[in-house]
mmCIF file of C-alpha atoms and ligand atoms in Angstrom:
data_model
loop_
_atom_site.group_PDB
_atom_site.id
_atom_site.type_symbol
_atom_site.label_atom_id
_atom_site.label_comp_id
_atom_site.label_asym_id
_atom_site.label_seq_id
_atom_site.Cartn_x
_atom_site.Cartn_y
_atom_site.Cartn_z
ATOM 1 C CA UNK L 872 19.274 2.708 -25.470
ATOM 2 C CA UNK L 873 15.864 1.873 -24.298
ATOM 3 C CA UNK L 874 14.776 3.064 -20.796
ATOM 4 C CA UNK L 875 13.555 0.651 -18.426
ATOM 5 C CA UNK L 876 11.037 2.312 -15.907
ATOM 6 C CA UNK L 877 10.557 1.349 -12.488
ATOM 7 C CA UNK L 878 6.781 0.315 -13.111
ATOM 8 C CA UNK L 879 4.519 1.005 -16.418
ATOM 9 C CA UNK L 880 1.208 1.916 -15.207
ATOM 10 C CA UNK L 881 0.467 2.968 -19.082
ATOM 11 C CA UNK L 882 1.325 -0.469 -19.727
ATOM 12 C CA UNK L 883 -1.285 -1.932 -17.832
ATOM 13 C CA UNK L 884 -3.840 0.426 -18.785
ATOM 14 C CA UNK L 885 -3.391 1.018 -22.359
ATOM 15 C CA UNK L 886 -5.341 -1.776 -23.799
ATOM 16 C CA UNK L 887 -8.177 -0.750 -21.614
ATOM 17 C CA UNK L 888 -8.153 2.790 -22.837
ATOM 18 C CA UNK L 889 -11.397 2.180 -25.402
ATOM 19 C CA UNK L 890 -13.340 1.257 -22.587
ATOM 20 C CA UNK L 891 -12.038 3.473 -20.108
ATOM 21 C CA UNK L 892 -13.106 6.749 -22.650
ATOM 22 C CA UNK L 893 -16.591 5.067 -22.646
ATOM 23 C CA UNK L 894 -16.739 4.726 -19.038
ATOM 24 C CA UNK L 895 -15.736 8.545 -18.884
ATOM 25 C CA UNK L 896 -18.526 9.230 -21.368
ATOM 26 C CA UNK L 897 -21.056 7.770 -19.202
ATOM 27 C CA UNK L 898 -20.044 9.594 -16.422
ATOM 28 C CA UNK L 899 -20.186 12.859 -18.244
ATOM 29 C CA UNK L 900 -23.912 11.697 -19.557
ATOM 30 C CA UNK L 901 -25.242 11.173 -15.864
ATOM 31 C CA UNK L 902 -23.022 14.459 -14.534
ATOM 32 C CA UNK L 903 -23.409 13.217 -11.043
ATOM 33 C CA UNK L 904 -19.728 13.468 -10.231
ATOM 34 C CA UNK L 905 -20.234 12.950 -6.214
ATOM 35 C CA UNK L 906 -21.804 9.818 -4.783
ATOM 36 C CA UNK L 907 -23.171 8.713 -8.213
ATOM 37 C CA UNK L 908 -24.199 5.343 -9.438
ATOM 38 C CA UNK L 909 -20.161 4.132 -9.920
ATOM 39 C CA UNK L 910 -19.145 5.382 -6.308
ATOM 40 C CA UNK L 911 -22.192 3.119 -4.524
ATOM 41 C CA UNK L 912 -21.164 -0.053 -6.813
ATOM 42 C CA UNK L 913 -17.582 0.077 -6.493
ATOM 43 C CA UNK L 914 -18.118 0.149 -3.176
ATOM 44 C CA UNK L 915 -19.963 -2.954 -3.263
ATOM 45 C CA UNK L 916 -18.043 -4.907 -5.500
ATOM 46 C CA UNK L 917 -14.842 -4.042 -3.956
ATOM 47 C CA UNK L 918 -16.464 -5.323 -0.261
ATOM 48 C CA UNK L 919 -17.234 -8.434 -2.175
ATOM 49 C CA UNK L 920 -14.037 -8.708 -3.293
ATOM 50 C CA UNK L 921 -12.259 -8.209 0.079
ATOM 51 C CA UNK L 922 -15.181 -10.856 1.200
ATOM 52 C CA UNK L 923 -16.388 -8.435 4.100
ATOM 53 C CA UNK L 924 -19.524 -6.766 4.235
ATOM 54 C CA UNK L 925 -18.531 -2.894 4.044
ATOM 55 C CA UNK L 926 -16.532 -0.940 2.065
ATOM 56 C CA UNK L 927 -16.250 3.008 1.850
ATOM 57 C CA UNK L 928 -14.501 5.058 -0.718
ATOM 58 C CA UNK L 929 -12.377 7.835 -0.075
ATOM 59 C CA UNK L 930 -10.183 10.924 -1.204
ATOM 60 C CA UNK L 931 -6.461 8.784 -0.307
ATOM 61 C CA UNK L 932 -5.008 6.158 1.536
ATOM 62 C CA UNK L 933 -4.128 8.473 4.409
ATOM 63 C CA UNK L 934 -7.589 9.790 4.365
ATOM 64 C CA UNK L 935 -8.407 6.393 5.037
ATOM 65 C CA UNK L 936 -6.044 5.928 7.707
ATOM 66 C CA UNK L 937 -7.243 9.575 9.566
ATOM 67 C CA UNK L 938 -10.976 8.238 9.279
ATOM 68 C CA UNK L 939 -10.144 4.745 10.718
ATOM 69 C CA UNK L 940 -8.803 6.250 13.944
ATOM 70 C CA UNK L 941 -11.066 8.579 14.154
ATOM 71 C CA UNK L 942 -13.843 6.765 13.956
ATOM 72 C CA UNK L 943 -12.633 4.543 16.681
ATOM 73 C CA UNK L 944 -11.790 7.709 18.674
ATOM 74 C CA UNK L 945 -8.270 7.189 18.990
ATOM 75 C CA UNK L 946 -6.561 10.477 19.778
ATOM 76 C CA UNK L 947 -4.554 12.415 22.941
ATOM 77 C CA UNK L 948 -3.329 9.890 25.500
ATOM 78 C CA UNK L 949 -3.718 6.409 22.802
ATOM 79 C CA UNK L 950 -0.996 4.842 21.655
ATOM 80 C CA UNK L 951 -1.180 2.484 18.491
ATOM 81 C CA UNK L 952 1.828 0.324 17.335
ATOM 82 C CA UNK L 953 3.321 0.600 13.749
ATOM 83 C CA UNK L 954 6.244 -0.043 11.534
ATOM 84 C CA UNK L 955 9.055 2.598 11.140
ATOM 85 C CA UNK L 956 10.010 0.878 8.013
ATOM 86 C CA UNK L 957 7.034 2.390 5.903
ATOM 87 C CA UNK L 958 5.632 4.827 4.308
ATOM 88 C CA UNK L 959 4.888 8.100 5.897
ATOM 89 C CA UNK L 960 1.471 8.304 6.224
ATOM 90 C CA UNK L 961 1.402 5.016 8.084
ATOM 91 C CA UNK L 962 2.364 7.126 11.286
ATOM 92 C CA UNK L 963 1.775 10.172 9.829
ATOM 93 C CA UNK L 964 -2.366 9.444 10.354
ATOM 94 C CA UNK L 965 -1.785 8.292 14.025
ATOM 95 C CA UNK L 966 -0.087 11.805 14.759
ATOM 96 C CA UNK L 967 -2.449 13.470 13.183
ATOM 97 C CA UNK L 968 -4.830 12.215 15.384
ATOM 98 C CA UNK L 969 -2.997 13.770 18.244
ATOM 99 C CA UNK L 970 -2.389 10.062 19.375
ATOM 100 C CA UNK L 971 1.153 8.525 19.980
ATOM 101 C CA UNK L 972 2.940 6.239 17.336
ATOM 102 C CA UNK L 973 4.535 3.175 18.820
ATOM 103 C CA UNK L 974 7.202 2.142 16.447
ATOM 104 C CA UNK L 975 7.947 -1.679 16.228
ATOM 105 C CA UNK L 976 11.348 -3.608 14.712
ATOM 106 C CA UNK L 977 10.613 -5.372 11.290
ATOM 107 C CA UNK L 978 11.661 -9.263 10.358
ATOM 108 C CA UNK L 979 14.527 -8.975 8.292
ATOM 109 C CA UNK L 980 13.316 -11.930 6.505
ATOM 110 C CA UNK L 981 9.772 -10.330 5.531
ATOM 111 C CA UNK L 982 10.749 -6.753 6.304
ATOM 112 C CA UNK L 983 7.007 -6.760 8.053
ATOM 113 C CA UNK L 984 6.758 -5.666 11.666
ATOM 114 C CA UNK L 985 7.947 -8.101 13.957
ATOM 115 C CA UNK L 986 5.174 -9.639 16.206
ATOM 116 C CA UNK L 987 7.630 -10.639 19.182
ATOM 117 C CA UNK L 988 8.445 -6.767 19.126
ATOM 118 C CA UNK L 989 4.937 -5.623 18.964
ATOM 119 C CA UNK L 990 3.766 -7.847 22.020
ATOM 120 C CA UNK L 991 7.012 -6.504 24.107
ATOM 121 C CA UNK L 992 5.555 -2.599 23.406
ATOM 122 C CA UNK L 993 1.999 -3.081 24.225
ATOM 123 C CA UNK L 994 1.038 -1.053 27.344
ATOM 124 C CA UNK L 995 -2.320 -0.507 28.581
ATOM 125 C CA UNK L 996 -2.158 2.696 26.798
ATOM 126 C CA UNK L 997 -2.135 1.060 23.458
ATOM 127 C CA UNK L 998 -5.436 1.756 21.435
ATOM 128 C CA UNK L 999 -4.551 -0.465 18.581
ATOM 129 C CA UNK L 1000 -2.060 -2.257 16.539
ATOM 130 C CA UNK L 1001 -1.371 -0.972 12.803
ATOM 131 C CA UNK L 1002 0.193 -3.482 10.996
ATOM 132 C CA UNK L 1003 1.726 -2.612 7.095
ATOM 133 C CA UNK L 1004 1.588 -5.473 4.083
ATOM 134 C CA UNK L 1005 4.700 -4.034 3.207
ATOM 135 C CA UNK L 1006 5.931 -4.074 -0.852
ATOM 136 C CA UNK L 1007 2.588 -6.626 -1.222
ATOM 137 C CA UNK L 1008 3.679 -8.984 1.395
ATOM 138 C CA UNK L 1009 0.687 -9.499 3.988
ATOM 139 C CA UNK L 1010 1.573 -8.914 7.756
ATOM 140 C CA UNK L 1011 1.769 -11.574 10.473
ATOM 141 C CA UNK L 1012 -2.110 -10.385 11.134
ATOM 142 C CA UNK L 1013 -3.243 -13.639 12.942
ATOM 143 C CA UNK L 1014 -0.087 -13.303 15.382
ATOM 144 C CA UNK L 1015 -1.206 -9.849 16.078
ATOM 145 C CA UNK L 1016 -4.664 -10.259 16.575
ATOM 146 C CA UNK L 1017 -3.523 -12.694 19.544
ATOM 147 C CA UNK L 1018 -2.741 -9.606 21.407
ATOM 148 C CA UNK L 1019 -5.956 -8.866 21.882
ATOM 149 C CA UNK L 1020 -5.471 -5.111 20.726
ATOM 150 C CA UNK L 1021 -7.910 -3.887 17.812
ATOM 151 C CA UNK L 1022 -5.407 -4.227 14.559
ATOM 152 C CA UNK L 1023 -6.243 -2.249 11.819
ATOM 153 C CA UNK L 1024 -4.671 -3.379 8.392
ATOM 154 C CA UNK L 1025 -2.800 -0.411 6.248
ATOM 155 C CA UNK L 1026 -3.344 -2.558 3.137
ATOM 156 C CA UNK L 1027 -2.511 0.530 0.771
ATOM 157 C CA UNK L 1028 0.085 -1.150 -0.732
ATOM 158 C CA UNK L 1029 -1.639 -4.943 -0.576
ATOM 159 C CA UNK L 1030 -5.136 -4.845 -2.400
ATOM 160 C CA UNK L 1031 -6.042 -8.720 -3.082
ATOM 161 C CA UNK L 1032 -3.537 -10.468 -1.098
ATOM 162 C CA UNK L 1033 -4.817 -13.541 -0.060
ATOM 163 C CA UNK L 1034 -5.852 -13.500 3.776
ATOM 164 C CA UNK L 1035 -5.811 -9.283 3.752
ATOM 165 C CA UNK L 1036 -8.572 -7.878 5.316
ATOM 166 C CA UNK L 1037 -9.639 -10.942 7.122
ATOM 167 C CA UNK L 1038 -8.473 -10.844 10.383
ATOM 168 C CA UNK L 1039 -7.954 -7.676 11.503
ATOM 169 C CA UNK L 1040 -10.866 -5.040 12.208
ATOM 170 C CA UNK L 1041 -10.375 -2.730 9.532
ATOM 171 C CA UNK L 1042 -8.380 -2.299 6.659
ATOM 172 C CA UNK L 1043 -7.486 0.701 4.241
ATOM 173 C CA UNK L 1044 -5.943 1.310 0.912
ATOM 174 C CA UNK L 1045 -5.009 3.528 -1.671
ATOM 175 C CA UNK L 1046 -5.674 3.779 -5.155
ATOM 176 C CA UNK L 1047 -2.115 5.933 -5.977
ATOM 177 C CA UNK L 1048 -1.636 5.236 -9.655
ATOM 178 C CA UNK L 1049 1.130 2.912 -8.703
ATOM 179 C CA UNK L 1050 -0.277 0.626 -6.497
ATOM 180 C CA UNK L 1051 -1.389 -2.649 -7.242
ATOM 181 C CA UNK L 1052 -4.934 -1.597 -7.717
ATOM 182 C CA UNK L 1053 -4.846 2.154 -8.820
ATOM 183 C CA UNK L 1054 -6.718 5.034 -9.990
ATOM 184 C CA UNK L 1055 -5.895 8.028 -12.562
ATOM 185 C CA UNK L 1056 -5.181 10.006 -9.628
ATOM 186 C CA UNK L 1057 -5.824 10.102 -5.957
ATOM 187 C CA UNK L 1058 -8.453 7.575 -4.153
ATOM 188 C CA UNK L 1059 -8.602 5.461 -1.151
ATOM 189 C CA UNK L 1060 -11.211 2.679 0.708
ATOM 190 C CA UNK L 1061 -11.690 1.202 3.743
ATOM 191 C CA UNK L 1062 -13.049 -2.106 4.427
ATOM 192 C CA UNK L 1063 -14.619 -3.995 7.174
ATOM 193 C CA UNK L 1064 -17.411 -6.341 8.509
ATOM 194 C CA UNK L 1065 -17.920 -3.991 11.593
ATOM 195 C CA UNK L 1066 -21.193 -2.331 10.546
ATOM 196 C CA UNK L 1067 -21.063 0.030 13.535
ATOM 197 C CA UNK L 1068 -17.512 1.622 12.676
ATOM 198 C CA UNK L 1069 -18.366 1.364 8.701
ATOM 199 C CA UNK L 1070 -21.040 3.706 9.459
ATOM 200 C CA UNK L 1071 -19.040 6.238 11.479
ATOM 201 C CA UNK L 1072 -16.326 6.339 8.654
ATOM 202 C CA UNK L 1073 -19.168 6.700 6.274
ATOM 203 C CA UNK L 1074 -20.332 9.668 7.831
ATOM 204 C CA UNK L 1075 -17.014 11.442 9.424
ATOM 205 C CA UNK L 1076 -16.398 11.104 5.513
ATOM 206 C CA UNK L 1077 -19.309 13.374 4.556
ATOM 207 C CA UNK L 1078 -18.822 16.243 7.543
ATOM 208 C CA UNK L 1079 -20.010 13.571 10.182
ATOM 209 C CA UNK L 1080 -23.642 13.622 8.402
ATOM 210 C CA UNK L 1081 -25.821 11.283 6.913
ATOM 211 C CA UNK L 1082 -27.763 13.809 4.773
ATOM 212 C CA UNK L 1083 -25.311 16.814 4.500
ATOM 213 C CA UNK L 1084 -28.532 18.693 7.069
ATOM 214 C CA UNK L 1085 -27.679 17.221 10.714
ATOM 215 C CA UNK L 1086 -24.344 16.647 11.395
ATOM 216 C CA UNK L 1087 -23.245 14.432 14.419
ATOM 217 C CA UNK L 1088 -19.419 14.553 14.413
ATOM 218 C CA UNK L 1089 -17.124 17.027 13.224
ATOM 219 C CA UNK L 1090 -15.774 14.919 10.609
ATOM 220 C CA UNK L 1091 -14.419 15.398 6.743
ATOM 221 C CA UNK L 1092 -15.096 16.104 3.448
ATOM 222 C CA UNK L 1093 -13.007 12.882 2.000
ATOM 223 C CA UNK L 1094 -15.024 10.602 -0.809
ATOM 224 C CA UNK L 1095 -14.265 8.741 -3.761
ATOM 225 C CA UNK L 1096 -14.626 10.477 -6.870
ATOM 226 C CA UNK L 1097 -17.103 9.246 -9.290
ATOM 227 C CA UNK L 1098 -14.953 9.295 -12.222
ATOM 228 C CA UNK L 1099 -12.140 7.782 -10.296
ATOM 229 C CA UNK L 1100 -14.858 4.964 -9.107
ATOM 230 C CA UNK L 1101 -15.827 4.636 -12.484
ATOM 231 C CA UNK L 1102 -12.498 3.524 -13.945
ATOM 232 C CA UNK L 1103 -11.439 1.660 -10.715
ATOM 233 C CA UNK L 1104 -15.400 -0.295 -11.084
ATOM 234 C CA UNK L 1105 -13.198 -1.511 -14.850
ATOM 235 C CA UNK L 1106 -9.631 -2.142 -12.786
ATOM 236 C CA UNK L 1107 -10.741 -4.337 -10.213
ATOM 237 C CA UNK L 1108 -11.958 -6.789 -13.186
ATOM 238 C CA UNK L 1109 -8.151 -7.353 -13.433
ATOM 239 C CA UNK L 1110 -6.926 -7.095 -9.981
ATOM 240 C CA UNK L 1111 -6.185 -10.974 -10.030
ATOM 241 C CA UNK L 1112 -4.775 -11.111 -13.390
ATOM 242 C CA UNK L 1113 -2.807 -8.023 -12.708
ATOM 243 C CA UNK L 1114 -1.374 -9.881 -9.276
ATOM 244 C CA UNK L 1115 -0.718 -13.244 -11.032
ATOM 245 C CA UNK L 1116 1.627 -11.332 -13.580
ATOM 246 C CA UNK L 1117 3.150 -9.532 -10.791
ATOM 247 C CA UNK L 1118 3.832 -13.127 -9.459
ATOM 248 C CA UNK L 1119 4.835 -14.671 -12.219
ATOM 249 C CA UNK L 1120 7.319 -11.588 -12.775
ATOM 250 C CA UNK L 1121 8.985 -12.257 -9.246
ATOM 251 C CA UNK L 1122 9.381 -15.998 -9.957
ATOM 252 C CA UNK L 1123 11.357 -14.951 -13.634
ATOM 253 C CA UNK L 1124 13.849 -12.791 -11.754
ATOM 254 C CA UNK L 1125 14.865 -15.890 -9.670
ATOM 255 C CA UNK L 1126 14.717 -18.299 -12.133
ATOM 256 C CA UNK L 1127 16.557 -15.216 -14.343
ATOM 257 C CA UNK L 1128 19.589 -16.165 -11.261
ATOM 258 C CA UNK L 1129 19.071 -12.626 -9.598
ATOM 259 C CA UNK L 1130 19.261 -14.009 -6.351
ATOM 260 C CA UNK L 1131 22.953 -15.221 -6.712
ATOM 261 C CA UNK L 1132 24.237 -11.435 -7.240
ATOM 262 C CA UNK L 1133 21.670 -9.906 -4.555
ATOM 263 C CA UNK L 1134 18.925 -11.615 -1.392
ATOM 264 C CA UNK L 1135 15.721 -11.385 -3.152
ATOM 265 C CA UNK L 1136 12.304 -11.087 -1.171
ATOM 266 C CA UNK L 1137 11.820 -14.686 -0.463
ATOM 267 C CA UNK L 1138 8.600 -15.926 -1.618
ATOM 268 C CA UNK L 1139 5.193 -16.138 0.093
ATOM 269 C CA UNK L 1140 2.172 -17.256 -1.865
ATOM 270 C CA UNK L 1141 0.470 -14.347 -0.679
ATOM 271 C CA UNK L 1142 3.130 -12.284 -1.391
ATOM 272 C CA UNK L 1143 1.803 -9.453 -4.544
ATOM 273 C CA UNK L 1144 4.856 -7.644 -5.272
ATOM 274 C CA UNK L 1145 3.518 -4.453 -5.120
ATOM 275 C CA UNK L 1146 7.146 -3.880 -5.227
ATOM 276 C CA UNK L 1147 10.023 -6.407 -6.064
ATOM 277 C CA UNK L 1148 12.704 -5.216 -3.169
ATOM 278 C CA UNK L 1149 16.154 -7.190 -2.878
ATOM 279 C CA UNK L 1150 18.591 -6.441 -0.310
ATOM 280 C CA UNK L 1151 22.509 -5.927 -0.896
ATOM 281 C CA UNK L 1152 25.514 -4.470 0.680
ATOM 282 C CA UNK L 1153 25.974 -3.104 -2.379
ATOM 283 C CA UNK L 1154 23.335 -1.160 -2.865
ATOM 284 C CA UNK L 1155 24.880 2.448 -4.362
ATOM 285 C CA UNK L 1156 27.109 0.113 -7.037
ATOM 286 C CA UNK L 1157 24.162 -1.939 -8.340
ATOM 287 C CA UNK L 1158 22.075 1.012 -8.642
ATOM 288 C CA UNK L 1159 24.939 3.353 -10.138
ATOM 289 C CA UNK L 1160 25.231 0.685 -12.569
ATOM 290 C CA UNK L 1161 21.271 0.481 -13.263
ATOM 291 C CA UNK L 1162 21.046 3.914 -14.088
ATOM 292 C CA UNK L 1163 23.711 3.812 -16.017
ATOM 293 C CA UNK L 1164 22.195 1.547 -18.372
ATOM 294 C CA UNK L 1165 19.225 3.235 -18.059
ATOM 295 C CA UNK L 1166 17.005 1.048 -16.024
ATOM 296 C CA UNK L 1167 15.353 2.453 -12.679
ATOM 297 C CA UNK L 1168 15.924 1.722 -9.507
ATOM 298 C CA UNK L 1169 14.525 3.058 -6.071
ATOM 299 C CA UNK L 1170 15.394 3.029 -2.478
ATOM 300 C CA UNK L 1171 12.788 3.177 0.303
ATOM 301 C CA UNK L 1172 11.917 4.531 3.716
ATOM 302 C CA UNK L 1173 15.905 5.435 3.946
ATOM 303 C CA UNK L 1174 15.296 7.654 7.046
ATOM 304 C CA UNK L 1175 12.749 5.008 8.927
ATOM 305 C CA UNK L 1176 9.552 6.774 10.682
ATOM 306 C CA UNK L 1177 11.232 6.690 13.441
ATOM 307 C CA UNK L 1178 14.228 9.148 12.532
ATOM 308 C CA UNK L 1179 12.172 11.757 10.396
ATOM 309 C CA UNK L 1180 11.987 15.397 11.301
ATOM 310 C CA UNK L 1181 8.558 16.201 12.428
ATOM 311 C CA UNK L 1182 8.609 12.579 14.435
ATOM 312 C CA UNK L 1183 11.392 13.902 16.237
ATOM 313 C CA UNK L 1184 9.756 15.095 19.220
ATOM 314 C CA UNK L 1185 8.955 11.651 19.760
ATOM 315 C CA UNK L 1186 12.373 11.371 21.185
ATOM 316 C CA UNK L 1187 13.456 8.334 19.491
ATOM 317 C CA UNK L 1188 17.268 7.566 18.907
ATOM 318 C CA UNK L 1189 19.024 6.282 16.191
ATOM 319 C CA UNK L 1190 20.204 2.365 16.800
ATOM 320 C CA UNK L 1191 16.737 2.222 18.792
ATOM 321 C CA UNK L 1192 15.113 0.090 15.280
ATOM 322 C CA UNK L 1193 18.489 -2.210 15.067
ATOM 323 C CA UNK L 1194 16.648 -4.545 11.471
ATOM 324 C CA UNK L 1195 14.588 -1.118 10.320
ATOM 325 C CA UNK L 1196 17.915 1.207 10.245
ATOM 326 C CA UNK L 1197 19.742 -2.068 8.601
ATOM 327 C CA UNK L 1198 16.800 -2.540 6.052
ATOM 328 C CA UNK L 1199 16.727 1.318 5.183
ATOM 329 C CA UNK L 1200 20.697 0.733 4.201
ATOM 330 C CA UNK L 1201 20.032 -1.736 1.851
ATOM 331 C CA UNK L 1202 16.914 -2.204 0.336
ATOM 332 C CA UNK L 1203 16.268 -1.369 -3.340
ATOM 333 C CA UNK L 1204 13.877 -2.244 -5.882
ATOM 334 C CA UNK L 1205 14.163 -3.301 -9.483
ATOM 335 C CA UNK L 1206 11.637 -2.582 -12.473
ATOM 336 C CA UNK L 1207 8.409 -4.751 -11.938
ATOM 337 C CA UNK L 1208 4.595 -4.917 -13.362
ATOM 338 C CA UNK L 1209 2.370 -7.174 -14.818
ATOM 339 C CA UNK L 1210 3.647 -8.064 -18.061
ATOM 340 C CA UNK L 1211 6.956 -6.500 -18.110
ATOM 341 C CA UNK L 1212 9.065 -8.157 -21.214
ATOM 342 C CA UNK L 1213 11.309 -10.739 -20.609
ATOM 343 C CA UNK L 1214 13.898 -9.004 -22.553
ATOM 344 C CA UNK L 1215 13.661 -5.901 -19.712
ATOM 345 C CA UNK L 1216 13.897 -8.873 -16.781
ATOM 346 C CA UNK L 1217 17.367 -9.976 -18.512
ATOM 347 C CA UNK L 1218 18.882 -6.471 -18.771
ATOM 348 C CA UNK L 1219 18.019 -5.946 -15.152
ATOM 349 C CA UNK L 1220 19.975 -9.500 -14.158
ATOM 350 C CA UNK L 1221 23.073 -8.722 -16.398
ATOM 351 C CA UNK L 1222 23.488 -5.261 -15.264
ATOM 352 C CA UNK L 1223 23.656 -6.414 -11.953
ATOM 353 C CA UNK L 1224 25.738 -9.077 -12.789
ATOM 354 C CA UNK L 1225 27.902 -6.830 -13.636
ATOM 355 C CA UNK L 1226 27.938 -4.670 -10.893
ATOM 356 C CA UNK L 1227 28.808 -6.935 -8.368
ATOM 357 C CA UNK L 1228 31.484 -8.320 -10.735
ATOM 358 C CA UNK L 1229 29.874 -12.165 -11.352
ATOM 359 C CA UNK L 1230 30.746 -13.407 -14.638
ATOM 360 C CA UNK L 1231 27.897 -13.798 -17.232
ATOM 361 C CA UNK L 1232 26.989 -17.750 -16.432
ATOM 362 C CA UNK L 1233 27.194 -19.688 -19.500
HETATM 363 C C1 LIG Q 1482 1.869 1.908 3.388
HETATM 364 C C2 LIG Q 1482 1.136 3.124 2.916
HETATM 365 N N1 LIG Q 1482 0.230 3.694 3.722
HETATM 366 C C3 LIG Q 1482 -0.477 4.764 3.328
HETATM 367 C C4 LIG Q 1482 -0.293 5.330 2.086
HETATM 368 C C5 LIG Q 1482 -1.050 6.564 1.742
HETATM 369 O O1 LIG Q 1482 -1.826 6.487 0.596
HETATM 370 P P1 LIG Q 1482 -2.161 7.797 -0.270
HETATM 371 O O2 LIG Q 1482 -0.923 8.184 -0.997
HETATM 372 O O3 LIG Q 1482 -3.252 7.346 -1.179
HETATM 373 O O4 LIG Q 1482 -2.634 8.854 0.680
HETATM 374 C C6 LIG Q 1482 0.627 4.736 1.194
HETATM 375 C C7 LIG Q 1482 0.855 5.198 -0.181
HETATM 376 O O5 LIG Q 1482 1.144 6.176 -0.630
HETATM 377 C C8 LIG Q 1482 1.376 3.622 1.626
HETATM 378 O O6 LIG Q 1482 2.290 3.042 0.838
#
């Protein structure tokens, strides 16, 4: 029996592996592996992209986050508003800071923070507003704005959804191997027309210097790699292609009749599908039954922000996040990347089928 994996990065990259060894080779020819020619272009190209004027690469997408707030000097005292239903690092970067994480209720339609909920916990202690395009899905960012609160955009798992990084301030990502744009190991960006706070990341990147002589801030050491810059200079060629076949993925599963065994996301045209996450009661059957037939499955953020260990001392309770403690119950994703075979699609849809005991339609 064939294994179906949760996402084939190799997949996508393999027919790019000629040119990826030349790009490689070229780097080893100029042997300037930090700040070289490939970091300064990406950088460029990936601003154009995103359509604002500034873009700085980094060592992660939490990186990214730590520099953001720094930069705007968010720390002891701030509060900024987030998602529980998230990643980690999301709050993880605001802590870090010394600063206060606000956690806001999700929409249990979009499983995006809820804007109603963010407006009801803004206080005159709140710094900013840190909004998550969650699974690909962009975040109610022109709702948020409204508030009149800085919002900075943790795009890490969202690079080229339409309207992302457009609204809001700033915006981050990372370059994990398994997001939508990735590198062959760690990287991150941020991106934003706000020359002033470009340059402070810029430089609380590289120790809070300009030159690596005179430093101004106590800052980082937290840049792009050149190699990684180099291959993600060849990636972002096929960022739209990449998120088209993501798209057109989604669109087979329905068709495919997934969403009469489980709710699938429903669709957004901006929606990327960094991650293709349905929601059912019957969560630990369908996925018993998915391993079983050797497909993958995952389940995310099942203790929310808001619940975790080191948060704790944040003193929130559980029941306090009614949709983000229902979502972390049952979510779950099913195998999805550019390209994957129809063939894989099917066996995901009958094996579910299955599991919630729905005949095969005719
Ligand atoms: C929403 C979100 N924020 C931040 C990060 C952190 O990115 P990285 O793993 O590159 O540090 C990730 C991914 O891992 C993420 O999914």
């Amino acid at each position: 029996m064939q294994t179906i994996p949760l996402i084939d990065v190799k997949a996508q990259y393999a027919p790019l592996i000629p040119e990826l060894e030349a790009r490689f080779r070229s780097v080893l020819e100029d042997a300037n592996f930090v700040r070289g020619e490939n970091y300064w272009a990406f950088e460029e190209e990936a601003a154009a992209y995103l359509g604002v004027s500034r873009a700085i690469g980094v060592a992660n997408g939490t990186d990214a986050l730590v520099l953001v707030l720094d930069a705007m000097e968010i720390g002891p005292g701030d509060e900024v508003i987030c998602p529980a239903f998230t990643f980690y690092a999301t709050a993880e970067s605001i802590a870090r800071r010394g600063a206060t994480p606000v956690f806001a209720d999700i929409d249990p339609v979009t499983l995006n923070v809820d804007p109603q909920d963010v407006a009801a916990r803004v206080t005159s202690r709140t710094r900013a507003i840190m909004p998550v395009h969650l699974f690909g899905r962009p975040a109610p960012v022109h709702d948020l704005v409204g508030l009149g609160v800085p919002v900075i955009e943790d795009a890490a798992q969202a690079f080229g959804a339409p309207g992302v990084a457009q609204l809001g301030a700033i915006s981050t990502y990372s370059f994990y191997p398994t997001k939508n744009l990735f590198c062959l190991g760690d990287g991150g960006l941020v991106a934003t027309s706000d020359e002033e706070l470009a340059d402070r990341v810029r430089m609380l990147s590289f120790h809070g210097s300009r030159d690596k002589k005179d430093f101004d801030f106590v800052g980082y050491n937290s840049r792009l790699d050149e190699m990684q810059a180099a291959f993600l200079r060849l990636f972002l060629e096929h960022i739209d292609e990449w998120n088209r076949g993501r798209r057109e993925a989604a669109a087979r599963y329905a068709e495919l009749g997934l969403g009469e065994l489980v709710e699938l996301p429903e669709d957004d045209p901006g929606h990327i599908y960094h991650l293709f996450v349905c929601r059912s009661p019957e969560r630990a059957a369908i996925r018993a039954a998915l391993t079983e037939a050797g497909i993958a499955s995952a389940e995310y953020y099942t203790t929310p922000l808001h619940l975790q260990p080191a948060l704790r001392f944040l003193g929130w309770e559980p029941g306090s996040l009614p949709e983000t403690e229902r979502a972390a119950t049952d979510t779950f994703s099913v195998p999805l990347w550019p390209g994957i075979p129809l063939e894989a699609q099917e066996r995901v849809v009958e094996t579910v089928r299955s599991a919630v005991g729905v005949t095969s339609r005719a």
